[in-house]
Tab-separated table of C-alpha atoms and ligand atoms in Angstrom:
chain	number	residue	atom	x	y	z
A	122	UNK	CA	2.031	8.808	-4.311
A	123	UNK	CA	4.738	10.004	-1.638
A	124	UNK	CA	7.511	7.998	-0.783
A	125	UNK	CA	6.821	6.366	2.636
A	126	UNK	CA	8.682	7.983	5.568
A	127	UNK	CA	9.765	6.259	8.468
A	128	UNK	CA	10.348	8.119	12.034
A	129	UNK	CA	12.779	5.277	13.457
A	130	UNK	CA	16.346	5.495	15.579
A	131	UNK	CA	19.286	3.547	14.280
A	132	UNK	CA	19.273	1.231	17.576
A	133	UNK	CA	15.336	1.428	18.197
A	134	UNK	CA	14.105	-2.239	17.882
A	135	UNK	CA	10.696	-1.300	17.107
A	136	UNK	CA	11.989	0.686	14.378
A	137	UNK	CA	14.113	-2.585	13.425
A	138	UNK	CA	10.944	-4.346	12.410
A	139	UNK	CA	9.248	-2.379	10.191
A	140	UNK	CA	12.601	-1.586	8.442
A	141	UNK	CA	12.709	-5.537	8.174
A	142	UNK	CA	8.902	-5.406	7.051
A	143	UNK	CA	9.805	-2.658	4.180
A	144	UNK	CA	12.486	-4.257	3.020
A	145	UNK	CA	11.194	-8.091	2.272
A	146	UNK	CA	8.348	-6.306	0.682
A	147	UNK	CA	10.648	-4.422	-1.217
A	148	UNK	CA	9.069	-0.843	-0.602
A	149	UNK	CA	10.897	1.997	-0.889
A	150	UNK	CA	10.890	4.439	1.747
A	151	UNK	CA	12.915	7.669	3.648
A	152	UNK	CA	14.254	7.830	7.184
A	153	UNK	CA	13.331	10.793	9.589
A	154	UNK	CA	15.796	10.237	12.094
A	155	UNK	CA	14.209	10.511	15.711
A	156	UNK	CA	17.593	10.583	18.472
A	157	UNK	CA	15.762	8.758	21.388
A	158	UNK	CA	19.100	10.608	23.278
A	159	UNK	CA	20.149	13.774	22.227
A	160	UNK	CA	18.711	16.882	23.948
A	161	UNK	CA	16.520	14.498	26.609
A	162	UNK	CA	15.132	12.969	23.661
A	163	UNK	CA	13.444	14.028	20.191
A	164	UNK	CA	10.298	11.521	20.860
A	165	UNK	CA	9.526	14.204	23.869
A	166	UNK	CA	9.304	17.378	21.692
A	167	UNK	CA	5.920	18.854	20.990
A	168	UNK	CA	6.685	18.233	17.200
A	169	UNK	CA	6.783	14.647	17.199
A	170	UNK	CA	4.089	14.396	19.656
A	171	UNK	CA	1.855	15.675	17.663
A	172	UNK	CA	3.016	12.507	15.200
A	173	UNK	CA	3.333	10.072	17.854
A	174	UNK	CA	1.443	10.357	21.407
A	175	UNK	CA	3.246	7.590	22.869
A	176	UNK	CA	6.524	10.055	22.130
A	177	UNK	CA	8.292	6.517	20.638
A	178	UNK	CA	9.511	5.428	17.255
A	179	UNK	CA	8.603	4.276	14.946
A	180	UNK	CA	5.848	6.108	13.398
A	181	UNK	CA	4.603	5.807	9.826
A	182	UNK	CA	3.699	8.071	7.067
A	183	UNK	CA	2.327	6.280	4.010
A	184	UNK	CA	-1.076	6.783	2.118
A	185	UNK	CA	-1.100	10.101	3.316
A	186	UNK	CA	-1.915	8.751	6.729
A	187	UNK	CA	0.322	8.268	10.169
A	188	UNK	CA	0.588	4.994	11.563
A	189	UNK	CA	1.993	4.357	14.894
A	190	UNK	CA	2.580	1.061	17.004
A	191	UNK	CA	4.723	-1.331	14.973
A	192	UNK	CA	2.573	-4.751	14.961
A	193	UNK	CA	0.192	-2.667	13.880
A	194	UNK	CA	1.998	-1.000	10.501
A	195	UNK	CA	3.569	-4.311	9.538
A	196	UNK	CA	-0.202	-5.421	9.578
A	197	UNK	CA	-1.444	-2.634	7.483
A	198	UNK	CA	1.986	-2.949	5.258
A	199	UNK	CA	0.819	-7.001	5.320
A	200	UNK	CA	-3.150	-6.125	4.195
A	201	UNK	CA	-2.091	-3.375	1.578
A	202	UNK	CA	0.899	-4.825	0.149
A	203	UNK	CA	0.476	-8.224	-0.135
A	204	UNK	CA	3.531	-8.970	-2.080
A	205	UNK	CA	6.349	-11.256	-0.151
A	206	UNK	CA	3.686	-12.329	2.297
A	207	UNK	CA	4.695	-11.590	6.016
A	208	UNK	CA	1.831	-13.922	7.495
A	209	UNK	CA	1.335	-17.645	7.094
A	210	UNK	CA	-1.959	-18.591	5.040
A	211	UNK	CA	-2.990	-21.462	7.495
A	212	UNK	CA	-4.876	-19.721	10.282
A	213	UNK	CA	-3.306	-22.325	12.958
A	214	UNK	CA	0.336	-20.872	12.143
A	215	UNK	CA	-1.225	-17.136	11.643
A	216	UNK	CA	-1.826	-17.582	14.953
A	217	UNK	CA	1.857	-18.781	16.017
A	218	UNK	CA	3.040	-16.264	14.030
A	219	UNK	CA	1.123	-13.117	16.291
A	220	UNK	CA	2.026	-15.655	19.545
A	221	UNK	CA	6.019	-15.254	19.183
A	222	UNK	CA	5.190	-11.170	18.183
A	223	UNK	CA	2.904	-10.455	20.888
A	224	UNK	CA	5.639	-12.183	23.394
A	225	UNK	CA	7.881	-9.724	22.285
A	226	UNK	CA	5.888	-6.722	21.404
A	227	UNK	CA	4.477	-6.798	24.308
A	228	UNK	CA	5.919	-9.402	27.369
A	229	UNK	CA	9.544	-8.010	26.497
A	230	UNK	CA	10.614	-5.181	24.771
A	231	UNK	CA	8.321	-2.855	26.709
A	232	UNK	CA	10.381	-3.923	30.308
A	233	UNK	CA	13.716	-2.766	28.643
A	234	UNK	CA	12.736	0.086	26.568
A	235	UNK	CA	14.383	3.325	27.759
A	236	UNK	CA	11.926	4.463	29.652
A	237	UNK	CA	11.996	1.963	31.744
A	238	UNK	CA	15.294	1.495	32.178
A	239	UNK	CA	15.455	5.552	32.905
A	240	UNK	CA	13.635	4.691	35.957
A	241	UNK	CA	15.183	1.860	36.869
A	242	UNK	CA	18.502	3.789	36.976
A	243	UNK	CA	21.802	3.401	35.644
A	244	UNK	CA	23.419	0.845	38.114
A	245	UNK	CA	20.381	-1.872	37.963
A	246	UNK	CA	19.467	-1.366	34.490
A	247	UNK	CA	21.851	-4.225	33.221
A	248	UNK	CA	20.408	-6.576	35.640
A	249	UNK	CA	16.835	-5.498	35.337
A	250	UNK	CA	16.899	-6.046	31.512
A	251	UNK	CA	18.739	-9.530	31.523
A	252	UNK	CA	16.012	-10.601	33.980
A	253	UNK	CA	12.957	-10.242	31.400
A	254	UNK	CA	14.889	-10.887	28.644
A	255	UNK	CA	15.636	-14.165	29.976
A	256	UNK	CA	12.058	-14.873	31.078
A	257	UNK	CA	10.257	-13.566	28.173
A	258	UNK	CA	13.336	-16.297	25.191
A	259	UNK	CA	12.493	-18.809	28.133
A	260	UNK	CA	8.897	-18.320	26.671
A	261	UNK	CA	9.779	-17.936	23.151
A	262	UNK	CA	11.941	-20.717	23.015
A	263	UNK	CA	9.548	-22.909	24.326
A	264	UNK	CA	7.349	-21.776	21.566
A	265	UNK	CA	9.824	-22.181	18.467
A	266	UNK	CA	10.128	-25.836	19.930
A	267	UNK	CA	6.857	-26.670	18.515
A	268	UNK	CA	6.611	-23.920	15.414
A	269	UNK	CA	9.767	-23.811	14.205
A	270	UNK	CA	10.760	-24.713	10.537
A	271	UNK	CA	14.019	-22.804	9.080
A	272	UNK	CA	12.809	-19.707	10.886
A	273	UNK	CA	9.921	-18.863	13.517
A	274	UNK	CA	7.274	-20.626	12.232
A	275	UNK	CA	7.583	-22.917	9.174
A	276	UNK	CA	10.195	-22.364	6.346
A	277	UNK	CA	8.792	-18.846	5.863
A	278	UNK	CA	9.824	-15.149	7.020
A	279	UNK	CA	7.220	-14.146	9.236
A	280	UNK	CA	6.176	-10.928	10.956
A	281	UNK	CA	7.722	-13.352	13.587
A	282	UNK	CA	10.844	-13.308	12.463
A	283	UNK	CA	11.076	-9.254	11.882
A	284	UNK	CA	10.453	-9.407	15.544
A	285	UNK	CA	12.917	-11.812	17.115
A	286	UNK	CA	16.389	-10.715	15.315
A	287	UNK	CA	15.776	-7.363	17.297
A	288	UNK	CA	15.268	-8.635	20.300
A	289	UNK	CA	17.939	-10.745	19.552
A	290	UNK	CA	20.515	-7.811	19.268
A	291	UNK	CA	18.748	-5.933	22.636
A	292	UNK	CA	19.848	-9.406	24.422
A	293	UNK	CA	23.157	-9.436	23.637
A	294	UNK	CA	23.616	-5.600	24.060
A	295	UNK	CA	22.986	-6.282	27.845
A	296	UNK	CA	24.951	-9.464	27.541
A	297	UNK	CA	22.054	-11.658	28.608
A	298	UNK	CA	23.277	-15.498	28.263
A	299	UNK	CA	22.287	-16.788	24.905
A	300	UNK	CA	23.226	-20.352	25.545
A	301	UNK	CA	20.046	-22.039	26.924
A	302	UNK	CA	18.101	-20.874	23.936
A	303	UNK	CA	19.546	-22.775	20.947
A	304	UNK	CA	16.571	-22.263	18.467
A	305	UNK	CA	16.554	-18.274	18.870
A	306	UNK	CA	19.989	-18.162	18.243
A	307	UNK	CA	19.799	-20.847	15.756
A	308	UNK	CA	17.077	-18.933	13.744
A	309	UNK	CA	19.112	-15.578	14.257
A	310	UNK	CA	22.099	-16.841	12.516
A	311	UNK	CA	20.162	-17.673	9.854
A	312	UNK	CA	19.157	-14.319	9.167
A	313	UNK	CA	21.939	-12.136	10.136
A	314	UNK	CA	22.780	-12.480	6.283
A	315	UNK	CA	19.629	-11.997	4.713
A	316	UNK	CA	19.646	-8.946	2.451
A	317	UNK	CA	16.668	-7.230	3.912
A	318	UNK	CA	17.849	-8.007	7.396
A	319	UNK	CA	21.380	-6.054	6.637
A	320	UNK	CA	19.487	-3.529	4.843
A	321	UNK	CA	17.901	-2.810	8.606
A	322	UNK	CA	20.558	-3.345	10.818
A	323	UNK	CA	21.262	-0.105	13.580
A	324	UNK	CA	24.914	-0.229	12.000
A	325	UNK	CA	23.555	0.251	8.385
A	326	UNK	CA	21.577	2.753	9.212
A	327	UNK	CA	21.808	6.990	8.697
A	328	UNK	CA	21.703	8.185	11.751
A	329	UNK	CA	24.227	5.160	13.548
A	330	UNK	CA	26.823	6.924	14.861
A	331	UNK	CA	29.968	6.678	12.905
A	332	UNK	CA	31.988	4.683	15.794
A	333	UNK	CA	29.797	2.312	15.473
A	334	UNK	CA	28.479	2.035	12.111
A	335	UNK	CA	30.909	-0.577	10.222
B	246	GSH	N1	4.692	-0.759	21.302
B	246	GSH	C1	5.508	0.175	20.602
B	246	GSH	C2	6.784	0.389	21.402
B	246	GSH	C3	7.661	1.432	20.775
B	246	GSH	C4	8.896	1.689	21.618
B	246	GSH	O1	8.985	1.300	22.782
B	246	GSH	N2	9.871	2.363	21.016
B	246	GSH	C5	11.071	2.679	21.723
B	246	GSH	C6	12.291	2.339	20.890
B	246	GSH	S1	12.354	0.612	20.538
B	246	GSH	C7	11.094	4.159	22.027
B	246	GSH	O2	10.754	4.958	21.180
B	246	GSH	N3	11.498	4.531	23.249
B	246	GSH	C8	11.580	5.891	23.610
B	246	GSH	C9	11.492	6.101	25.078
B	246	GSH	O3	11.435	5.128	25.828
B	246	GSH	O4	11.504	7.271	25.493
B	246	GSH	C10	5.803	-0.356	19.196
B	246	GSH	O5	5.841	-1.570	19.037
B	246	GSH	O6	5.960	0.444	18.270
């Protein structure tokens, strides 16, 4: 069987969880760089359209099928590849678990993604993404008060967790305050060190620009 092959963008947070995903599970797996920059942007070009009809990374290419959306790949990586589980087996905390993700995946990063912030324009954008940052850890924070073990929910890794750190490094790229939300940051420490986590850091990745890669 192929080697998996993952469309994804050294600083694409999306991307950033299923990297996480691939790497607790321990599968190996190729990048196809996508710039989200260069040229206007790669995701627009008829090319990777025809992979990805949103035009946004990260897409998927395992089985010998395309998988787009990232909730939804770390599900089917979680339902075929059931090794280092990524879900809770307690249906109470499964659902805690696709809470905190959904928060994210869908009540966050979508307000800062670069499309948005495109349209927004360059002088607000800064302001625009601390503001739903802010609201959506206000959320999330409120929700690790009650789920929270060593990481999201429980003493596990979750899908949860594959989905926080990332956010987690969007926030402080547009220097949103950090302080009021002691558990995220709490939880993020925790993992900055975690081998799989490294592994799928923007700085560790091919296509990270040299400057900034460490
Ligand atoms: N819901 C999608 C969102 C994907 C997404 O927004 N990707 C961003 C990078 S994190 C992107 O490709 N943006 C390109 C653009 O805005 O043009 C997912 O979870 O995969």
């Amino acid at each position: 069987m192929a080697k998996p092959v993952l469309y994804s963008y050294w600083r694409s947070s999306c991307a950033w969880r299923v990297r996480i995903a691939l790497n607790l599970k321990e599968i190996p797996y190729d990048i196809k760089a996508v710039s989200l920059i260069k040229g206007g942007g790669e995701q627009h070009c008829n090319e990777y359209r025809e992979v990805n009809p949103m035009e946004q990374v990260p897409s998927l290419c395992i089985d010998g099928h395309t998988f787009v959306e990232s909730l939804s790949i770390m599900h089917y990586l979680e339902e075929t590849r059931p090794q280092r589980p990524l879900m809770p087996q307690d249906c109470f905390k499964r659902a805690k678990v696709r809470e905190i993700c959904e928060v994210i995946a869908s009540g966050i990063q979508p307000l800062q993604n670069l499309v948005v912030l495109i349209h927004v324009g360059e002088e607000k954008k800064k302001e625009w993404a601390q503001k739903w940052i802010t609201r959506g850890f206000r959320a999330v924070e409120k929700l690790l008060s009650a789920s929270a073990g060593k990481y999201c929910v429980g003493d596990e890794i979750t899908l949860a967790d594959c989905c926080l750190v990332p956010q987690v490094f969007n926030a402080r790229r547009f220097h949103v305050d950090l302080r009021p939300f002691p558990i995220i940051l709490r939880i993020d420490r925790e993992l900055e060190n975690h081998p799989a986590f490294r592994a799928a850091h923007p700085s560790a990745q091919p296509d990270c620009p040299p400057e900034v890669a460490k």
